CSV table of C-alpha atoms in Angstrom, one decimal:
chain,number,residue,atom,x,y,z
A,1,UNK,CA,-24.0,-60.1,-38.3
A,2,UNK,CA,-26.5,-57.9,-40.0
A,3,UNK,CA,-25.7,-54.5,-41.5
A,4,UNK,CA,-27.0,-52.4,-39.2
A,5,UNK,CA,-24.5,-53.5,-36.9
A,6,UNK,CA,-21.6,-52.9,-38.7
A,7,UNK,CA,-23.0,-49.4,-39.5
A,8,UNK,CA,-20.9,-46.4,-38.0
A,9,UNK,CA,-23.2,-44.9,-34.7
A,10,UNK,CA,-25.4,-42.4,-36.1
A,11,UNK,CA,-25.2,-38.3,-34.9
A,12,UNK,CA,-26.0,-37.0,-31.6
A,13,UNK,CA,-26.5,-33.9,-29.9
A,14,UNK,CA,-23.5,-34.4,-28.0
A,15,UNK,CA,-21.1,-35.5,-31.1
A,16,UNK,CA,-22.6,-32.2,-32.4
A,17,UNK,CA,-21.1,-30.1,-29.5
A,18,UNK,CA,-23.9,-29.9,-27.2
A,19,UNK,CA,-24.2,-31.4,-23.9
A,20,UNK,CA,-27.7,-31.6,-22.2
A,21,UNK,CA,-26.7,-33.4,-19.3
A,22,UNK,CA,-24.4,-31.0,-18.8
A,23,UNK,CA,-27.1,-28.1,-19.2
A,24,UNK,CA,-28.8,-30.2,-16.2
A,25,UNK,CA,-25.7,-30.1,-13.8
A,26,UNK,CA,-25.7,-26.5,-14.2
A,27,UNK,CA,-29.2,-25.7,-13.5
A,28,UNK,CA,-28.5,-28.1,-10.3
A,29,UNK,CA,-25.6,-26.0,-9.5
A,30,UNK,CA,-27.2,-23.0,-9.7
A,31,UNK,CA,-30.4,-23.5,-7.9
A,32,UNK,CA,-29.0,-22.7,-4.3
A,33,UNK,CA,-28.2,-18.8,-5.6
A,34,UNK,CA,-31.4,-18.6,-7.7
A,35,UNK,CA,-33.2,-19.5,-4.6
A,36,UNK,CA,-31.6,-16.4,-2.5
A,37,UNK,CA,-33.3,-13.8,-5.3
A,38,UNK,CA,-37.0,-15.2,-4.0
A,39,UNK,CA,-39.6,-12.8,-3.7
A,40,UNK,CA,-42.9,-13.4,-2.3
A,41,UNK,CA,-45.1,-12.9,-5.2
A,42,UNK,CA,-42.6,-15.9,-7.1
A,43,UNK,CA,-44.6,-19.0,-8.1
A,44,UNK,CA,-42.6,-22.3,-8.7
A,45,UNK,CA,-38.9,-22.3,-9.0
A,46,UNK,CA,-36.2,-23.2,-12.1
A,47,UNK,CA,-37.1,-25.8,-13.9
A,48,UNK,CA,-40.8,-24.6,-15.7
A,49,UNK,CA,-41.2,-22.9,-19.1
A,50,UNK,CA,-42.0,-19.8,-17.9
A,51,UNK,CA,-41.0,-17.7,-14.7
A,52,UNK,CA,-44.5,-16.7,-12.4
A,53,UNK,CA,-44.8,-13.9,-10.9
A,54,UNK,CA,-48.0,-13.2,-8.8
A,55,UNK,CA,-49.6,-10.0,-10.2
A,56,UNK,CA,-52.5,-9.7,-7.5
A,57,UNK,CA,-49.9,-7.3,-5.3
A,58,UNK,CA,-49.9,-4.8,-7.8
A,59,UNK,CA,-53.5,-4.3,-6.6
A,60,UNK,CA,-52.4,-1.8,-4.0
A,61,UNK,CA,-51.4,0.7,-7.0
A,62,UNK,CA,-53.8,3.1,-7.9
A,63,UNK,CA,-52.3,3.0,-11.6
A,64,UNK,CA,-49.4,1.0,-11.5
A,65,UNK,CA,-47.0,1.5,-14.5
A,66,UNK,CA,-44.7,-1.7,-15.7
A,67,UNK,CA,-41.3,-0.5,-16.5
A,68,UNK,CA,-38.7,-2.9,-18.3
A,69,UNK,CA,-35.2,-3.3,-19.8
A,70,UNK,CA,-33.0,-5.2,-21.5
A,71,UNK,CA,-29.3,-5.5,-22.1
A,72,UNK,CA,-25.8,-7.5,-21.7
A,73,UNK,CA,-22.1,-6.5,-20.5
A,74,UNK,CA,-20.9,-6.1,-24.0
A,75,UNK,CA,-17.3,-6.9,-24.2
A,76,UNK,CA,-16.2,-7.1,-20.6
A,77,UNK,CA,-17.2,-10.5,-20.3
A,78,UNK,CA,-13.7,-11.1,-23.0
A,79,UNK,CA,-12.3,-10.1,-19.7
A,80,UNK,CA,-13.8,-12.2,-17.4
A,81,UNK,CA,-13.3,-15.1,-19.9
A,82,UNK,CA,-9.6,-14.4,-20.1
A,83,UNK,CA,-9.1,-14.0,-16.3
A,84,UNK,CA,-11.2,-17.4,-15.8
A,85,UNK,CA,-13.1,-14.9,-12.9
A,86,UNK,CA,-16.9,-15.4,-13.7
A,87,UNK,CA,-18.6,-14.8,-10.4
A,88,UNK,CA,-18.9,-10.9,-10.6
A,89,UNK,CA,-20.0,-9.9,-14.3
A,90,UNK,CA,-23.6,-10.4,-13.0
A,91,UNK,CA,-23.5,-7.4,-10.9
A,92,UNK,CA,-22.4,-5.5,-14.3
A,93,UNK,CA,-25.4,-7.3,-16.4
A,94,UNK,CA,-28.0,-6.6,-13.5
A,95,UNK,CA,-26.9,-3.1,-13.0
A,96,UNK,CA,-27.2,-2.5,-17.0
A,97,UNK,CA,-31.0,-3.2,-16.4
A,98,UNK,CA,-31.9,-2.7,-13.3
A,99,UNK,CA,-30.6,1.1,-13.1
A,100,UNK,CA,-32.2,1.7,-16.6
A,101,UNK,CA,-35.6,1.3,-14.8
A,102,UNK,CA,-35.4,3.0,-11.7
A,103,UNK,CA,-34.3,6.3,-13.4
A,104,UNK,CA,-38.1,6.5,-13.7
A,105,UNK,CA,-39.0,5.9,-10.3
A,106,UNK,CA,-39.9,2.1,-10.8
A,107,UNK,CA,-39.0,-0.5,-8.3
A,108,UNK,CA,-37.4,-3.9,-10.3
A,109,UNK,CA,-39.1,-7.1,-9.5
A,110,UNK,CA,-38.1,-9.6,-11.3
A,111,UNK,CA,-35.3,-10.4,-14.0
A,112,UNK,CA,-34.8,-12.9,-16.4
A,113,UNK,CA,-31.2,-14.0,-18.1
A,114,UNK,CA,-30.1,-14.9,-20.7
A,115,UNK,CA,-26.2,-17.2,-21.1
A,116,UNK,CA,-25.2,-18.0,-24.3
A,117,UNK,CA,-21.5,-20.3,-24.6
A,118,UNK,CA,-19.8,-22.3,-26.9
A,119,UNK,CA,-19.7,-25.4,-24.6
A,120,UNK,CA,-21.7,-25.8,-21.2
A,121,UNK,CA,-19.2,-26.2,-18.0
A,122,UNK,CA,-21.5,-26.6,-15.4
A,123,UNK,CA,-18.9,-24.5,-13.2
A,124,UNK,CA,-18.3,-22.0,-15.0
A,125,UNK,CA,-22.2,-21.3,-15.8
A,126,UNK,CA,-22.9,-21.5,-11.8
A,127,UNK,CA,-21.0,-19.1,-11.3
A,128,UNK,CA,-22.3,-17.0,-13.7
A,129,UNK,CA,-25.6,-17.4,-12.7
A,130,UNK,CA,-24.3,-16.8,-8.8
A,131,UNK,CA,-23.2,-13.4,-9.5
A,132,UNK,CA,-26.5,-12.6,-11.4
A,133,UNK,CA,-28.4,-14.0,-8.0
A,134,UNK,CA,-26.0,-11.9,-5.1
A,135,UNK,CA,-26.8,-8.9,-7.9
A,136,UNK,CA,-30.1,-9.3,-7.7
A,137,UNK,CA,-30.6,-9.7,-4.2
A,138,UNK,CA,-28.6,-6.0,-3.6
A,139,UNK,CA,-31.7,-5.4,-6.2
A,140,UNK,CA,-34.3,-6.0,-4.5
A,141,UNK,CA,-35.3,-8.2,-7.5
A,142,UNK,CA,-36.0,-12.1,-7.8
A,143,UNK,CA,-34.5,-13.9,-10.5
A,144,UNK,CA,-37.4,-15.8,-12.2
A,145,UNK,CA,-36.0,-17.9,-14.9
A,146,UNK,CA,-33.4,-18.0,-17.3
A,147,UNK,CA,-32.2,-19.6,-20.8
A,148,UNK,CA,-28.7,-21.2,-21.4
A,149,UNK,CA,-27.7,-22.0,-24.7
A,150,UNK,CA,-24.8,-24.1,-26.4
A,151,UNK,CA,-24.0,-22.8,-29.2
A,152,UNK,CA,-20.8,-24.9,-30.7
A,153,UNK,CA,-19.4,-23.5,-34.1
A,154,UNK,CA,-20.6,-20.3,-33.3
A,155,UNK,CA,-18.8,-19.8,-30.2
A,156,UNK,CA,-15.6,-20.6,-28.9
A,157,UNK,CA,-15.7,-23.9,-26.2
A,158,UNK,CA,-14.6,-21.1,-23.6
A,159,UNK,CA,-16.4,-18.2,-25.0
A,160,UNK,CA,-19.9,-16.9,-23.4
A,161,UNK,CA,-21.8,-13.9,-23.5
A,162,UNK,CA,-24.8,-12.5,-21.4
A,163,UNK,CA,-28.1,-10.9,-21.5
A,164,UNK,CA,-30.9,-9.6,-19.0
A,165,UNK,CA,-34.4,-8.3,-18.9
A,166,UNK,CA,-36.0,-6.7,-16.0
A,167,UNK,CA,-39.5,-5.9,-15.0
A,168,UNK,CA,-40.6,-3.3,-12.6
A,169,UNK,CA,-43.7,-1.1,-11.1
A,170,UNK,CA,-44.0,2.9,-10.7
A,171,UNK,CA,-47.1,4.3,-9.3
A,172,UNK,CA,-48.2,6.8,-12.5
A,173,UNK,CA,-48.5,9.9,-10.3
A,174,UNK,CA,-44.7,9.1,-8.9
A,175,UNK,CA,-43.3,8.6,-12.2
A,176,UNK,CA,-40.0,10.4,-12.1
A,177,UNK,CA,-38.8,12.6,-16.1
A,178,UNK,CA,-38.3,15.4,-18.0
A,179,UNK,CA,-41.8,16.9,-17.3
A,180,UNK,CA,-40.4,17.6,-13.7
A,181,UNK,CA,-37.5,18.9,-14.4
A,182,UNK,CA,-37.2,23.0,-13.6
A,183,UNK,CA,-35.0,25.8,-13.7
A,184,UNK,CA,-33.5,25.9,-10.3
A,185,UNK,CA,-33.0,22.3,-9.9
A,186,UNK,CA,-29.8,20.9,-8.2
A,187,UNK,CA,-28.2,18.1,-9.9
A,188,UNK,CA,-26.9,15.3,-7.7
A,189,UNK,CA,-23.8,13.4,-8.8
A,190,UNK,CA,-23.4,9.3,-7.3
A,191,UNK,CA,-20.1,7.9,-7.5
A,192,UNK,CA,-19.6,5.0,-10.0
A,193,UNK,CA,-17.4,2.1,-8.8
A,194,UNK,CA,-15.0,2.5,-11.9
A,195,UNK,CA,-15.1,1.9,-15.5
A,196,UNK,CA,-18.7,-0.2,-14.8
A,197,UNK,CA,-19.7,-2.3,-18.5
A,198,UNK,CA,-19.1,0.3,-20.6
A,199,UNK,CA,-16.5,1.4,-23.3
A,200,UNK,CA,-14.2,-1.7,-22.6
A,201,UNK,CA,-13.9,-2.2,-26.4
A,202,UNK,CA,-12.0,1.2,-26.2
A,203,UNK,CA,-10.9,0.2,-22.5
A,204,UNK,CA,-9.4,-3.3,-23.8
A,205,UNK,CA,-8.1,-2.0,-27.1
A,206,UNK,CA,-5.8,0.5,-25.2
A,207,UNK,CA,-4.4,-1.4,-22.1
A,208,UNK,CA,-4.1,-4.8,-23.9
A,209,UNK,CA,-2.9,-3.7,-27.8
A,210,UNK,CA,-1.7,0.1,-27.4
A,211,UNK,CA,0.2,-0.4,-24.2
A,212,UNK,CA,0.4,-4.2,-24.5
A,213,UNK,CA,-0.3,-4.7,-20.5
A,214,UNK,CA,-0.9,-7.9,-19.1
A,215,UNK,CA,-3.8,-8.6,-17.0
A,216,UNK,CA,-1.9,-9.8,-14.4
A,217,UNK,CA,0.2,-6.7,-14.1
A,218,UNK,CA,0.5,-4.6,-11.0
A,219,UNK,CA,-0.3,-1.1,-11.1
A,220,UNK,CA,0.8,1.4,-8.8
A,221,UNK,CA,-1.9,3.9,-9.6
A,222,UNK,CA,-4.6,1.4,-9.4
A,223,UNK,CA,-3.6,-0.3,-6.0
A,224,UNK,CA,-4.0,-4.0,-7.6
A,225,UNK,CA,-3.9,-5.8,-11.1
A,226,UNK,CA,-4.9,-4.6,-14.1
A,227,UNK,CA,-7.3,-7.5,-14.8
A,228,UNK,CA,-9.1,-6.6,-11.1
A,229,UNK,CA,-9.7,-3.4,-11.6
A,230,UNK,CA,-10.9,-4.3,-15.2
A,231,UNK,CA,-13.4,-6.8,-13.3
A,232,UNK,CA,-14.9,-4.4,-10.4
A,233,UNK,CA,-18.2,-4.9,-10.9
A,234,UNK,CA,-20.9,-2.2,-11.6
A,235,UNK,CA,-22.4,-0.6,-8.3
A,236,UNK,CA,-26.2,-1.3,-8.8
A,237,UNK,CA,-28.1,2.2,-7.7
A,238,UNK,CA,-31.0,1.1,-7.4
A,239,UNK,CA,-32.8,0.4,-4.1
A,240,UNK,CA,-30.2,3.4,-3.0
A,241,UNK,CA,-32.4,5.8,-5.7
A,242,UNK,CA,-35.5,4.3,-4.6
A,243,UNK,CA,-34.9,5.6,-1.2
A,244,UNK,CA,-33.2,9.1,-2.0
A,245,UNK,CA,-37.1,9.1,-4.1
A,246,UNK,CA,-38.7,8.4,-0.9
A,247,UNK,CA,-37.3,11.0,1.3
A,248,UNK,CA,-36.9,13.9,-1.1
A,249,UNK,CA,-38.2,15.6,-4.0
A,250,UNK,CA,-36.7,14.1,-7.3
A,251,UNK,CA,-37.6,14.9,-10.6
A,252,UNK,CA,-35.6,12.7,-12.7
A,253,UNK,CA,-32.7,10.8,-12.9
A,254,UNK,CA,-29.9,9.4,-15.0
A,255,UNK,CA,-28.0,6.3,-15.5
A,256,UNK,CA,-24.8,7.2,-17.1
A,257,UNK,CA,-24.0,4.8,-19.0
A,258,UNK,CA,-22.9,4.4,-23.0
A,259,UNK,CA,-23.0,8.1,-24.4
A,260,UNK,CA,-21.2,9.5,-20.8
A,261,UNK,CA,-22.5,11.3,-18.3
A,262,UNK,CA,-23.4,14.5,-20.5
A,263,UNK,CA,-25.6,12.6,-23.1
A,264,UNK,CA,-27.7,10.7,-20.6
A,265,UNK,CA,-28.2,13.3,-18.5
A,266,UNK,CA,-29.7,15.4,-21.6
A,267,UNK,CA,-32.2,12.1,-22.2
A,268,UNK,CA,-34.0,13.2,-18.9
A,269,UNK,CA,-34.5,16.9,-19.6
A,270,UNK,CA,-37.0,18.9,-21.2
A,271,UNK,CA,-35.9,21.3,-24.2
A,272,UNK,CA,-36.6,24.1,-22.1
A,273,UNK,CA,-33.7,23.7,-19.1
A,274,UNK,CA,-30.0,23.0,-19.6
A,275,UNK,CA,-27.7,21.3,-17.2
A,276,UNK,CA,-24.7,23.1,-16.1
A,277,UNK,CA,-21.9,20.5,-14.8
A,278,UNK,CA,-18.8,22.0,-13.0
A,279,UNK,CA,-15.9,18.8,-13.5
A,280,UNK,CA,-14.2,20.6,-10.6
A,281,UNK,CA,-17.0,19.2,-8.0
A,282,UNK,CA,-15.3,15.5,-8.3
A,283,UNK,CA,-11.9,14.3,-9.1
A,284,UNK,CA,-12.1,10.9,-11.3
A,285,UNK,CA,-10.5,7.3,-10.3
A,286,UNK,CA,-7.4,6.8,-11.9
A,287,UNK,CA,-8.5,4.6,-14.1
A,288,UNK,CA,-9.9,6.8,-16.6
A,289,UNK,CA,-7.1,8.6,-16.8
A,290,UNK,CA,-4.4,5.7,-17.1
A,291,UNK,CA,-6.8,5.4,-20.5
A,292,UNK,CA,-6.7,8.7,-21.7
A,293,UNK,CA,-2.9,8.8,-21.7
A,294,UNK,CA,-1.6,5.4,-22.5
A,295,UNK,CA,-4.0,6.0,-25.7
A,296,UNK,CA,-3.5,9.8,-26.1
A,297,UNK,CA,-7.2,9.5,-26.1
A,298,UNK,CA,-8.6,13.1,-25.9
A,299,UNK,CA,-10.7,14.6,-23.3
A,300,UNK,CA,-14.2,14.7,-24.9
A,301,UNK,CA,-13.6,11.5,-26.2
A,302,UNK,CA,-13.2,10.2,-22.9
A,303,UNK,CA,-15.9,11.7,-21.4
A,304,UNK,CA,-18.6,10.5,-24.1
A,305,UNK,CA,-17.3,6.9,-24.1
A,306,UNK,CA,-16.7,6.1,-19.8
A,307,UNK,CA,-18.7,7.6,-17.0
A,308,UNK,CA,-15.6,9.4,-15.7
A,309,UNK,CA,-16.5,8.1,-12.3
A,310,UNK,CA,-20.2,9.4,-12.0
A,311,UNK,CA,-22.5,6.2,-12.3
A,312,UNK,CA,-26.1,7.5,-11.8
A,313,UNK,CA,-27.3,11.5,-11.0
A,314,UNK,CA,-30.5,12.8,-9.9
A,315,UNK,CA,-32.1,16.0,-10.4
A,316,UNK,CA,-33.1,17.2,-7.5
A,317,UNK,CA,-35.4,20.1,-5.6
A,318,UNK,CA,-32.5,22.8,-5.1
A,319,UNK,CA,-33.9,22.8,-1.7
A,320,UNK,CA,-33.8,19.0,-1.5
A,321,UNK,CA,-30.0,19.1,-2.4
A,322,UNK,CA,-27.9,18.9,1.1
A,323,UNK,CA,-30.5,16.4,2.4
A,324,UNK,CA,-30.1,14.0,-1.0
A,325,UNK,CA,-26.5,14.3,-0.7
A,326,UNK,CA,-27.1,13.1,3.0
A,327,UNK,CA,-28.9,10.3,2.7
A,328,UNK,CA,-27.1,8.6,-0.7
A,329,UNK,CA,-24.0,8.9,1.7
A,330,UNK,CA,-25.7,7.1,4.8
A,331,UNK,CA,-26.8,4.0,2.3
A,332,UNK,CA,-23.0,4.4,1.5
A,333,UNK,CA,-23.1,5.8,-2.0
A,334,UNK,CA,-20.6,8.7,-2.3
A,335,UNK,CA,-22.9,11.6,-3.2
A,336,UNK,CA,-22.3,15.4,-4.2
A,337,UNK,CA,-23.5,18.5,-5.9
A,338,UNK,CA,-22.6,18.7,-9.3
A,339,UNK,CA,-24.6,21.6,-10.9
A,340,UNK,CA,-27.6,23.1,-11.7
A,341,UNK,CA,-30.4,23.3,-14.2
A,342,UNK,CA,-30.9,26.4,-16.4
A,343,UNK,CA,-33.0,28.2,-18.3
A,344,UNK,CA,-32.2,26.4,-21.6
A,345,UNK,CA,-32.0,24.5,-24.8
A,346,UNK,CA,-32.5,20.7,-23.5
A,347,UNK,CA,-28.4,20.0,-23.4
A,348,UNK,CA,-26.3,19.3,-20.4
A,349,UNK,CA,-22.7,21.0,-20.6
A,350,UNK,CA,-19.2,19.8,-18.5
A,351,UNK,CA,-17.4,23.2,-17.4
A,352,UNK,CA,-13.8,23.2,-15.4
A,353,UNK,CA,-11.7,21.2,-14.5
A,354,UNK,CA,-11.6,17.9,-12.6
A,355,UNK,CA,-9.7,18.2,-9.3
A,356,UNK,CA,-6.5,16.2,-8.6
């Protein structure tokens, strides 16, 4: 018997941690959603380098503008991965981007993602990827392509975490910002679905170390679980703002996310106008207040951490107002007036009280 074949096997990728084949299940498993994201300017489908998208129909812009974004969930997907529920945080990672763009008008068109784990489980990455597809679809966007990554040593065999890019189109005459922005304007509040993707490392740290509350635990102010309201996904704004755009006259608008609603709304105005925000016009979920008093966590630290129940706002035409409240609330997105734009120094202020 020669040497060679008494010598120990040599190294592989999969002795190594990392398991192509089972890379290739998941991109089998994942096709079928990836597929219900298709637009009609997509060329090929999973499988290529590089995800196509047919440029030619940006032709019927006179200037077309290409918007983009990037981001992940941050540490809600420690949730998810604790709750074994992985089928929703892609509504949270497609909202991240997605509602980033449209707050200047421009329509997404495609996304790409982005999964990173410490060990492939076909399953698990499926379902991943299904949420990011159903998200995209409520969109409007096609998911193009995509990148998963074992990463063994550096992750945890259950740990993952997630990224996104989008890419959209504005027309450069429709582009929505602070140069629009007046004295007189109305601003527009849009109800968030809860807690969104942001602040859960101040979320967690409270509910899970402070108060030492399981998951799993009911709560009576909540209606359900801890862990399910911890897991409502993010509502994605943005075909909803696309339209309100369409059918009145908006001059910006704001995705309130990390910062609070305050501090994003100040990004979209000029340093001539203030925005006045009465807290009275909107009472918030419980949610956020279960937070602030299991973790004695004061007021304006609440409200510059969590969105405090207001997702996205546009600033309005104060004539445009009553209609944009109207037809946010016909496409199901519960809609109000939540101040007004001033004569000012560029800062938006919170006044009152929230009602009970």
């Amino acid at each position: 018997m020669s040497s060679s074949e008494n010598a120990p096997a040599g190294a592989t990728y999969a002795s190594a941690g990392v398991d192509i084949e089972a890379g290739d299940r998941a991109v089998e498993l994942m096709k079928e959603w990836v597929a219900k994201t298709r637009r009609p300017e997509v060329i090929g489908g999973l499988g290529g380098f590089a995800g196509l998208f047919d440029a030619s129909a940006l032709k019927a812009y006179r200037r077309p503008l290409l918007a983009t974004s990037t981001d992940g969930v941050g540490t809600k997907v420690a949730v998810a991965q604790r709750m074994d529920v992985h089928d929703t945080i892609g509504f949270d990672l497609v909202g991240m981007v997605v509602d980033d763009i449209v707050v200047c008008g421009a329509e997404p068109l495609f996304m790409t993602d982005y999964i990173a784990c410490g060990r492939v489980v076909p399953e698990r990455t499926a379902a991943v990827v299904k949420g990011i597809a159903q998200a995209c679809v409520t969109a409007g966007c096609a998911l193009s392509g995509g990148e998963t990554a074992e990463h063994p040593g550096l992750l945890g065999p259950d740990e993952y975490d997630v990224a996104g890019a989008v890419t959209g189109v504005v027309e450069a005459d429709a582009l929505l910002g602070p140069d629009r922005v007046r004295p007189g304007d109305a601003v527009v509040a849009m109800a968030s679905s809860g807690l969104h993707s942001n602040g859960y490392s101040l979320v967690r740290h409270v509910f899970l170390e402070l108060a030492g509350w399981a998951l799993d635990r009911d709560v009576p102010e909540l209606g359900r679980t801890l862990g399910e309201e911890l897991l409502e996904p993010t509502r994605i704004y943005a075909r909803d703002c696309l339209a309100l755009a369409a059918a009145v006259e908006v001059h910006a608008m704001s995705h309130v996310t990390g910062g609070g609603l305050a501090a994003n709304l100040a990004r979209v105005l000029p340093p001539t106008v203030t925005a006045r925000l009465d807290r009275s016009t909107w009472t918030p979920q419980p949610v956020f207040g279960l937070v602030g008093e299991l973790g004695g966590v004061a007021g304006p630290e609440l409200e510059k951490t969590l969105n405090m129940g207001v997702g996205m706002v546009a600033v309005v035409a104060a004539d445009a107002a009553d209609q944009a409240v109207r037809v946010l609330s016909d496409r199901g997105v519960p809609a109000w007036i939540a101040g007004e734009v001033l004569a000012g120094d560029g800062t938006a202020t919170l006044h009152g009280a929230h009602r009970d």
